[in-house]
Short mmCIF file of C-alpha atoms and ligand atoms in Angstrom, two decimals:
data_model
loop_
_atom_site.label_atom_id
_atom_site.label_comp_id
_atom_site.label_asym_id
_atom_site.label_seq_id
_atom_site.Cartn_x
_atom_site.Cartn_y
_atom_site.Cartn_z
CA UNK A 1 15.30 0.00 -27.38
CA UNK A 2 13.36 2.42 -25.21
CA UNK A 3 12.47 1.15 -21.78
CA UNK A 4 8.77 0.41 -21.24
CA UNK A 5 6.86 3.05 -19.30
CA UNK A 6 6.86 2.65 -15.54
CA UNK A 7 3.40 1.68 -14.44
CA UNK A 8 2.52 3.88 -11.48
CA UNK A 9 -0.22 4.06 -8.86
CA UNK A 10 -0.06 7.08 -6.57
CA UNK A 11 -1.23 6.37 -3.02
CA UNK A 12 -2.45 9.43 -1.15
CA UNK A 13 -4.32 10.18 2.05
CA UNK A 14 -3.78 12.04 5.32
CA UNK A 15 -0.82 11.22 7.58
CA UNK A 16 -1.66 8.03 9.44
CA UNK A 17 -4.29 6.91 6.94
CA UNK A 18 -2.44 3.63 6.45
CA UNK A 19 -0.63 4.26 3.19
CA UNK A 20 2.50 2.37 4.25
CA UNK A 21 0.61 -0.58 5.73
CA UNK A 22 -1.65 -0.95 2.72
CA UNK A 23 1.21 -0.59 0.23
CA UNK A 24 3.12 -3.32 2.04
CA UNK A 25 0.17 -5.66 1.64
CA UNK A 26 -0.32 -4.78 -2.02
CA UNK A 27 3.36 -5.36 -2.63
CA UNK A 28 3.19 -8.82 -1.05
CA UNK A 29 0.11 -9.83 -2.97
CA UNK A 30 0.59 -8.19 -6.36
CA UNK A 31 4.33 -7.78 -6.66
CA UNK A 32 4.02 -4.04 -7.14
CA UNK A 33 7.07 -2.29 -5.74
CA UNK A 34 6.29 -0.01 -2.80
CA UNK A 35 8.16 3.29 -2.86
CA UNK A 36 7.42 5.60 0.05
CA UNK A 37 8.52 9.15 -0.79
CA UNK A 38 8.79 9.85 2.95
CA UNK A 39 11.00 6.79 3.54
CA UNK A 40 13.25 7.72 0.61
CA UNK A 41 13.61 11.23 2.03
CA UNK A 42 14.36 9.85 5.51
CA UNK A 43 17.05 7.58 4.00
CA UNK A 44 18.57 10.49 2.13
CA UNK A 45 18.50 12.54 5.33
CA UNK A 46 20.61 9.82 7.02
CA UNK A 47 23.01 9.33 4.13
CA UNK A 48 26.50 10.46 4.96
CA UNK A 49 27.62 13.26 2.69
CA UNK A 50 24.11 14.19 1.61
CA UNK A 51 23.96 17.86 0.68
CA UNK A 52 20.23 18.04 1.31
CA UNK A 53 19.99 16.16 4.60
CA UNK A 54 19.46 19.28 6.69
CA UNK A 55 16.94 20.75 4.31
CA UNK A 56 14.96 17.49 4.40
CA UNK A 57 15.10 17.43 8.21
CA UNK A 58 13.68 20.94 8.42
CA UNK A 59 10.80 20.13 6.12
CA UNK A 60 9.97 16.88 7.88
CA UNK A 61 9.90 18.54 11.30
CA UNK A 62 7.76 21.39 10.00
CA UNK A 63 5.45 19.08 8.11
CA UNK A 64 6.20 21.10 4.98
CA UNK A 65 7.10 19.73 1.58
CA UNK A 66 10.57 19.15 0.20
CA UNK A 67 11.29 20.68 -3.26
CA UNK A 68 10.26 18.29 -5.99
CA UNK A 69 13.67 18.08 -7.65
CA UNK A 70 14.94 16.20 -4.62
CA UNK A 71 11.96 13.87 -4.11
CA UNK A 72 11.37 13.08 -7.75
CA UNK A 73 15.02 12.21 -8.35
CA UNK A 74 14.96 9.80 -5.39
CA UNK A 75 11.79 8.20 -6.79
CA UNK A 76 13.21 7.87 -10.28
CA UNK A 77 16.46 6.37 -8.99
CA UNK A 78 14.49 3.85 -6.94
CA UNK A 79 12.34 2.87 -9.91
CA UNK A 80 15.40 2.43 -12.05
CA UNK A 81 17.10 0.34 -9.37
CA UNK A 82 14.02 -1.88 -9.00
CA UNK A 83 14.17 -2.89 -12.65
CA UNK A 84 11.32 -5.05 -13.90
CA UNK A 85 8.15 -4.67 -11.88
CA UNK A 86 4.49 -5.00 -12.79
CA UNK A 87 3.97 -1.61 -11.20
CA UNK A 88 5.07 0.89 -8.61
CA UNK A 89 3.10 2.16 -5.64
CA UNK A 90 4.26 5.68 -5.03
CA UNK A 91 3.22 6.36 -1.47
CA UNK A 92 2.83 9.94 -0.23
CA UNK A 93 3.57 11.77 -3.47
CA UNK A 94 2.62 14.11 -5.21
CA UNK A 95 1.69 16.25 -2.21
CA UNK A 96 1.42 19.70 -3.75
CA UNK A 97 1.35 21.61 -7.03
CA UNK A 98 5.17 21.81 -7.14
CA UNK A 99 5.35 17.99 -6.80
CA UNK A 100 2.78 17.51 -9.53
CA UNK A 101 4.44 19.87 -11.98
CA UNK A 102 7.91 18.50 -11.25
CA UNK A 103 6.68 14.95 -11.77
CA UNK A 104 5.16 15.90 -15.09
CA UNK A 105 8.35 17.62 -16.24
CA UNK A 106 10.58 14.76 -15.20
CA UNK A 107 8.43 11.64 -15.58
CA UNK A 108 5.59 12.20 -18.03
CA UNK A 109 7.45 10.48 -20.83
CA UNK A 110 8.81 7.71 -18.63
CA UNK A 111 5.81 6.74 -16.53
CA UNK A 112 2.11 6.17 -16.86
CA UNK A 113 -0.05 7.04 -13.86
CA UNK A 114 -2.70 4.35 -13.82
CA UNK A 115 -4.81 5.72 -11.03
CA UNK A 116 -4.66 7.37 -7.63
CA UNK A 117 -5.56 5.23 -4.64
CA UNK A 118 -7.03 7.63 -2.08
CA UNK A 119 -7.18 6.33 1.48
CA UNK A 120 -9.70 8.52 3.23
CA UNK A 121 -9.91 8.64 6.99
CA UNK A 122 -11.08 11.18 9.59
CA UNK A 123 -8.23 13.35 10.79
CA UNK A 124 -8.66 12.57 14.49
CA UNK A 125 -8.43 8.84 13.83
CA UNK A 126 -5.27 9.43 11.80
CA UNK A 127 -3.61 11.56 14.43
CA UNK A 128 -4.32 9.00 17.15
CA UNK A 129 -2.83 6.27 15.00
CA UNK A 130 0.35 8.26 14.44
CA UNK A 131 0.67 9.06 18.14
CA UNK A 132 0.16 5.40 18.99
CA UNK A 133 2.32 3.73 16.37
CA UNK A 134 5.68 4.24 18.05
CA UNK A 135 7.80 4.12 14.92
CA UNK A 136 10.19 6.57 16.51
CA UNK A 137 9.59 9.18 13.84
CA UNK A 138 10.65 12.70 14.74
CA UNK A 139 7.44 14.04 13.22
CA UNK A 140 4.96 11.76 15.01
CA UNK A 141 4.37 14.28 17.80
CA UNK A 142 1.28 16.39 18.31
CA UNK A 143 2.87 19.63 17.06
CA UNK A 144 4.37 18.24 13.83
CA UNK A 145 1.21 16.25 13.21
CA UNK A 146 -1.01 19.33 13.39
CA UNK A 147 1.27 20.96 10.82
CA UNK A 148 1.23 17.87 8.60
CA UNK A 149 -2.57 17.89 8.66
CA UNK A 150 -2.68 21.57 7.69
CA UNK A 151 -0.24 20.90 4.84
CA UNK A 152 -2.34 17.94 3.75
CA UNK A 153 -5.60 19.92 3.75
CA UNK A 154 -4.11 22.96 2.06
CA UNK A 155 -1.79 21.40 -0.48
CA UNK A 156 -2.47 17.70 -0.97
CA UNK A 157 -6.27 17.64 -1.10
CA UNK A 158 -6.25 19.94 -4.17
CA UNK A 159 -3.99 17.42 -5.94
CA UNK A 160 -6.44 14.62 -5.15
CA UNK A 161 -9.26 16.83 -6.43
CA UNK A 162 -7.29 17.49 -9.61
CA UNK A 163 -7.10 13.74 -10.28
CA UNK A 164 -10.77 13.34 -9.30
CA UNK A 165 -11.74 15.72 -12.08
CA UNK A 166 -9.78 13.50 -14.45
CA UNK A 167 -11.74 10.50 -13.16
CA UNK A 168 -8.54 8.84 -11.97
CA UNK A 169 -9.20 8.55 -8.24
CA UNK A 170 -10.25 5.33 -6.52
CA UNK A 171 -11.27 6.10 -2.97
CA UNK A 172 -11.21 3.57 -0.17
CA UNK A 173 -12.15 4.38 3.42
CA UNK A 174 -9.23 3.41 5.61
CA UNK A 175 -11.06 3.78 8.87
CA UNK A 176 -11.74 0.03 9.36
CA UNK A 177 -9.06 -2.52 10.27
CA UNK A 178 -6.05 -2.98 7.99
CA UNK A 179 -7.41 -6.33 6.73
CA UNK A 180 -10.80 -4.88 5.88
CA UNK A 181 -9.19 -1.93 4.12
CA UNK A 182 -6.99 -4.29 2.19
CA UNK A 183 -9.93 -6.33 0.97
CA UNK A 184 -11.50 -3.14 -0.46
CA UNK A 185 -8.17 -2.32 -2.08
CA UNK A 186 -8.04 -5.76 -3.70
CA UNK A 187 -11.41 -5.00 -5.29
CA UNK A 188 -10.04 -1.73 -6.64
CA UNK A 189 -7.06 -3.47 -8.24
CA UNK A 190 -9.27 -6.22 -9.66
CA UNK A 191 -11.57 -3.61 -11.19
CA UNK A 192 -8.51 -1.92 -12.66
CA UNK A 193 -7.62 -5.19 -14.39
CA UNK A 194 -4.91 -6.58 -12.11
CA UNK A 195 -6.13 -10.09 -11.60
CA UNK A 196 -2.82 -11.92 -11.32
CA UNK A 197 -2.46 -13.46 -7.83
CA UNK A 198 -5.76 -11.95 -6.66
N1 LIG B 1 7.68 14.53 2.39
C1 LIG B 1 7.87 15.44 1.37
N2 LIG B 1 7.56 15.08 0.09
C2 LIG B 1 7.04 13.85 -0.21
C3 LIG B 1 6.84 12.93 0.82
C4 LIG B 1 7.15 13.31 2.13
O1 LIG B 1 8.33 16.56 1.58
O2 LIG B 1 6.79 13.59 -1.39
C5 LIG B 1 8.06 14.92 3.77
C6 LIG B 1 7.03 15.85 4.40
O3 LIG B 1 7.71 16.74 5.24
C7 LIG B 1 6.17 14.87 5.19
C8 LIG B 1 7.22 13.88 5.68
O4 LIG B 1 8.15 13.79 4.60
O5 LIG B 1 5.49 15.50 6.25
C9 LIG B 1 6.69 12.51 6.03
O6 LIG B 1 6.05 11.93 4.92
P1 LIG B 1 5.39 10.47 4.99
O7 LIG B 1 4.74 10.23 3.67
O8 LIG B 1 6.39 9.51 5.47
O9 LIG B 1 4.32 10.59 6.15
P2 LIG B 1 2.77 10.84 6.22
O10 LIG B 1 2.65 12.28 6.67
O11 LIG B 1 2.11 10.67 4.92
O12 LIG B 1 2.34 9.87 7.23
MG1 LIG B 2 4.04 6.69 5.31
#
């Protein structure tokens, strides 16, 4: 029997907009599985014997975007490994046209994108959060951050706009505190029909 379609919510927004924090909270409350594309890439970068570790490192430091074949495979493997889940929160992907096209080629028949949760936040607030969060990331420095913001504005915003035209974007301002943001997110999920545990 064919496996049911993976139920996917893409979570996008500038670096430091709180994607990871919000996804963690949604995971706890709704049982959706949080998959951060950036975390999966960082894991792969650390994996002994990885043939793409150096390539990933270069992209992360430059704030540029890893070829979709790599990222999408990591995402698909993680979804497969997670097994049964009411849904998946795919955090920080798709970030550019290459990501979007690659996802469609690889996943269109295996996954249904329910909606895009867009966490909007002024860039300066985001940058200050990243500089203050002390997660030890090699790309949370002023120089990499400026590059990440340029990449976001140039490549990721058009993807969000693409989904906006399809009426699939639910925007939440992530400028307030994490708890306030989360309560707006709960409303979004309720409106989308996910009432279990909410
Ligand atoms: N990245 C990528 N493709 C993805 C997700 C992340 O190439 O689908 C790389 C990219 O270089 C990005 C970095 O990983 O700047 C960190 O991504 P993450 O989502 O962890 O951080 P964010 O910039 O959203 O805070
Ligand atoms: Mg993140």
